[in-house]
């Protein structure tokens, strides 16, 4: 049986460094997470739609990492934002209620809603540490809150965001330039 070729994006220099650290020290978490306490009633389906809209907008939230034989680092593989992935994001937010999220997963954003009553909830967001840092989680929360408040996902008039895969490609291209080579020479001397 012939295996289908894998299409992906190389890791950025920051991701390669973190990947190397994670491989050397197995105790390092491979996921980052964020807990948000929510007071008051919450519309779970509306929250799930907000999360699905953000996942659809940002490739990094649909990114998984695939090892390739002979390569020292995995590739970033960006899953399609199609209905199946959005349904998955909705399921994560609604059906994982009071459930558990995977602890060690290198696959996109996971969301779990834990309700401790009708007016007290905790939203747990988990993503590979290779995808989101603390600042990214703050931006993610702002965007989820915006979509939840607007209650009209999909009608966003904001410009298309720069995707992380585009940044990574630009970084790799820059590192191949003569200017980058001269810079490396300067810092090594």
C-alpha positions as semicolon CSV with decimal commas, in nm:
position;residue;x (nm);y (nm);z (nm)
1;X;0,000;0,000;0,000
2;X;0,151;0,330;-0,112
3;X;0,151;0,608;0,147
4;X;0,014;0,946;0,039
5;X;0,284;1,218;0,034
6;X;0,279;1,447;0,336
7;X;0,247;1,818;0,268
8;X;0,357;2,049;0,546
9;X;0,558;2,349;0,655
10;X;0,898;2,347;0,824
11;X;0,914;2,455;1,187
12;X;1,023;2,810;1,268
13;X;1,352;2,860;1,451
14;X;1,162;2,910;1,780
15;X;0,962;2,591;1,724
16;X;1,277;2,391;1,643
17;X;1,438;2,510;1,966
18;X;1,134;2,418;2,174
19;X;1,100;2,082;1,995
20;X;1,465;2,003;2,072
21;X;1,418;2,093;2,439
22;X;1,104;1,878;2,460
23;X;1,287;1,580;2,307
24;X;1,580;1,610;2,549
25;X;1,366;1,661;2,858
26;X;1,056;1,443;2,847
27;X;0,919;1,618;3,158
28;X;0,863;1,940;2,965
29;X;0,498;1,982;2,872
30;X;0,420;1,955;2,503
31;X;0,100;2,153;2,550
32;X;0,027;2,496;2,683
33;X;-0,302;2,566;2,848
34;X;-0,517;2,848;2,969
35;X;-0,803;2,841;3,220
36;X;-1,072;3,107;3,211
37;X;-1,327;3,148;3,490
38;X;-1,665;3,257;3,359
39;X;-1,931;3,392;3,597
40;X;-2,293;3,413;3,492
41;X;-2,505;3,217;3,250
42;X;-2,336;3,097;2,934
43;X;-2,479;2,995;2,599
44;X;-2,278;2,681;2,525
45;X;-2,366;2,652;2,157
46;X;-2,284;3,021;2,105
47;X;-1,948;2,970;2,278
48;X;-1,880;2,665;2,061
49;X;-1,959;2,868;1,745
50;X;-1,724;3,145;1,862
51;X;-1,443;2,895;1,919
52;X;-1,510;2,727;1,583
53;X;-1,498;3,065;1,407
54;X;-1,160;3,148;1,558
55;X;-1,028;2,800;1,473
56;X;-1,146;2,852;1,116
57;X;-0,971;3,192;1,093
58;X;-0,627;3,087;1,223
59;X;-0,435;2,797;1,069
60;X;-0,212;2,761;1,375
61;X;-0,517;2,643;1,573
62;X;-0,565;2,359;1,320
63;X;-0,199;2,262;1,307
64;X;-0,069;1,918;1,392
65;X;0,289;1,797;1,383
66;X;0,392;1,495;1,178
67;X;0,728;1,322;1,199
68;X;0,894;1,241;0,870
69;X;1,158;0,966;0,849
70;X;1,504;1,115;0,799
71;X;1,406;1,465;0,915
72;X;1,524;1,589;1,256
73;X;1,209;1,796;1,311
74;X;0,843;1,731;1,235
75;X;0,645;1,921;0,976
76;X;0,356;2,150;1,058
77;X;0,052;2,006;0,884
78;X;-0,244;2,241;0,865
79;X;-0,581;2,073;0,867
80;X;-0,861;2,201;0,648
81;X;-1,105;2,442;0,816
82;X;-1,391;2,253;0,657
83;X;-1,713;2,150;0,829
84;X;-1,557;1,842;0,991
85;X;-1,295;2,047;1,178
86;X;-1,547;2,311;1,281
87;X;-1,780;2,039;1,402
88;X;-1,489;1,901;1,604
89;X;-1,426;2,243;1,764
90;X;-1,795;2,271;1,851
91;X;-1,790;1,922;1,998
92;X;-1,483;2,004;2,204
93;X;-1,654;2,304;2,360
94;X;-1,997;2,150;2,413
95;X;-1,958;1,773;2,437
96;X;-1,638;1,786;2,642
97;X;-1,834;1,968;2,908
98;X;-1,720;1,837;3,245
99;X;-1,501;1,594;3,052
100;X;-1,131;1,580;3,005
101;X;-0,911;1,716;2,732
102;X;-0,615;1,519;2,604
103;X;-0,306;1,583;2,814
104;X;-0,044;1,505;2,547
105;X;-0,162;1,594;2,203
106;X;0,015;1,766;1,917
107;X;-0,310;1,842;1,739
108;X;-0,460;2,191;1,724
109;X;-0,675;2,366;1,980
110;X;-0,883;2,170;2,229
111;X;-1,151;2,333;2,443
112;X;-1,327;2,195;2,749
113;X;-1,606;2,368;2,938
114;X;-1,642;2,270;3,302
115;X;-1,958;2,389;3,477
116;X;-1,976;2,391;3,854
117;X;-2,327;2,529;3,863
118;X;-2,561;2,729;3,646
119;X;-2,356;3,046;3,678
120;X;-1,995;2,938;3,734
121;X;-1,787;2,782;3,456
122;X;-1,426;2,726;3,363
123;X;-1,311;2,715;3,004
124;X;-0,990;2,522;2,951
125;X;-0,802;2,584;2,627
126;X;-0,517;2,351;2,535
127;X;-0,287;2,371;2,233
128;X;0,060;2,245;2,147
129;X;0,325;2,468;2,302
130;X;0,473;2,481;1,951
131;X;0,165;2,681;1,844
132;X;0,074;2,925;2,122
133;X;0,258;3,121;2,387
134;X;0,114;3,328;2,675
135;X;0,062;3,636;2,456
136;X;-0,109;3,425;2,190
137;X;-0,352;3,287;2,449
138;X;-0,449;3,643;2,550
139;X;-0,514;3,733;2,186
140;X;-0,708;3,408;2,139
141;X;-0,930;3,485;2,438
142;X;-0,996;3,837;2,310
143;X;-1,102;3,700;1,974
144;X;-1,326;3,428;2,123
145;X;-1,489;3,693;2,345
146;X;-1,544;3,918;2,042
147;X;-1,710;3,641;1,840
148;X;-1,919;3,536;2,141
149;X;-2,035;3,895;2,202
150;X;-2,111;3,958;1,833
151;X;-2,299;3,629;1,801
152;X;-2,239;3,647;1,425
153;X;-1,933;3,440;1,342
154;X;-1,836;3,427;0,980
155;X;-1,931;3,789;0,914
156;X;-1,592;3,926;1,012
157;X;-1,482;4,231;0,820
158;X;-1,130;4,230;0,962
159;X;-0,850;4,176;0,711
160;X;-0,717;3,825;0,662
161;X;-0,462;3,761;0,939
162;X;-0,100;3,674;0,872
163;X;-0,076;3,299;0,920
164;X;0,211;3,148;1,120
165;X;0,302;2,918;0,830
166;X;0,356;3,230;0,615
167;X;0,584;3,375;0,883
168;X;0,779;3,048;0,899
169;X;0,822;3,041;0,521
170;X;0,942;3,403;0,523
171;X;1,186;3,329;0,805
172;X;1,330;3,029;0,618
173;X;1,365;3,241;0,304
174;X;1,543;3,517;0,499
175;X;1,788;3,271;0,657
176;X;1,901;3,175;0,305
177;X;1,996;3,534;0,213
178;X;2,345;3,676;0,201
179;X;2,256;3,927;0,475
180;X;2,164;3,645;0,713
181;X;2,484;3,461;0,627
182;X;2,689;3,772;0,704
183;X;2,500;3,818;1,032
184;X;2,573;3,460;1,139
185;X;2,940;3,515;1,053
186;X;2,948;3,830;1,264
187;X;2,798;3,661;1,571
188;X;3,022;3,356;1,541
189;X;3,343;3,563;1,534
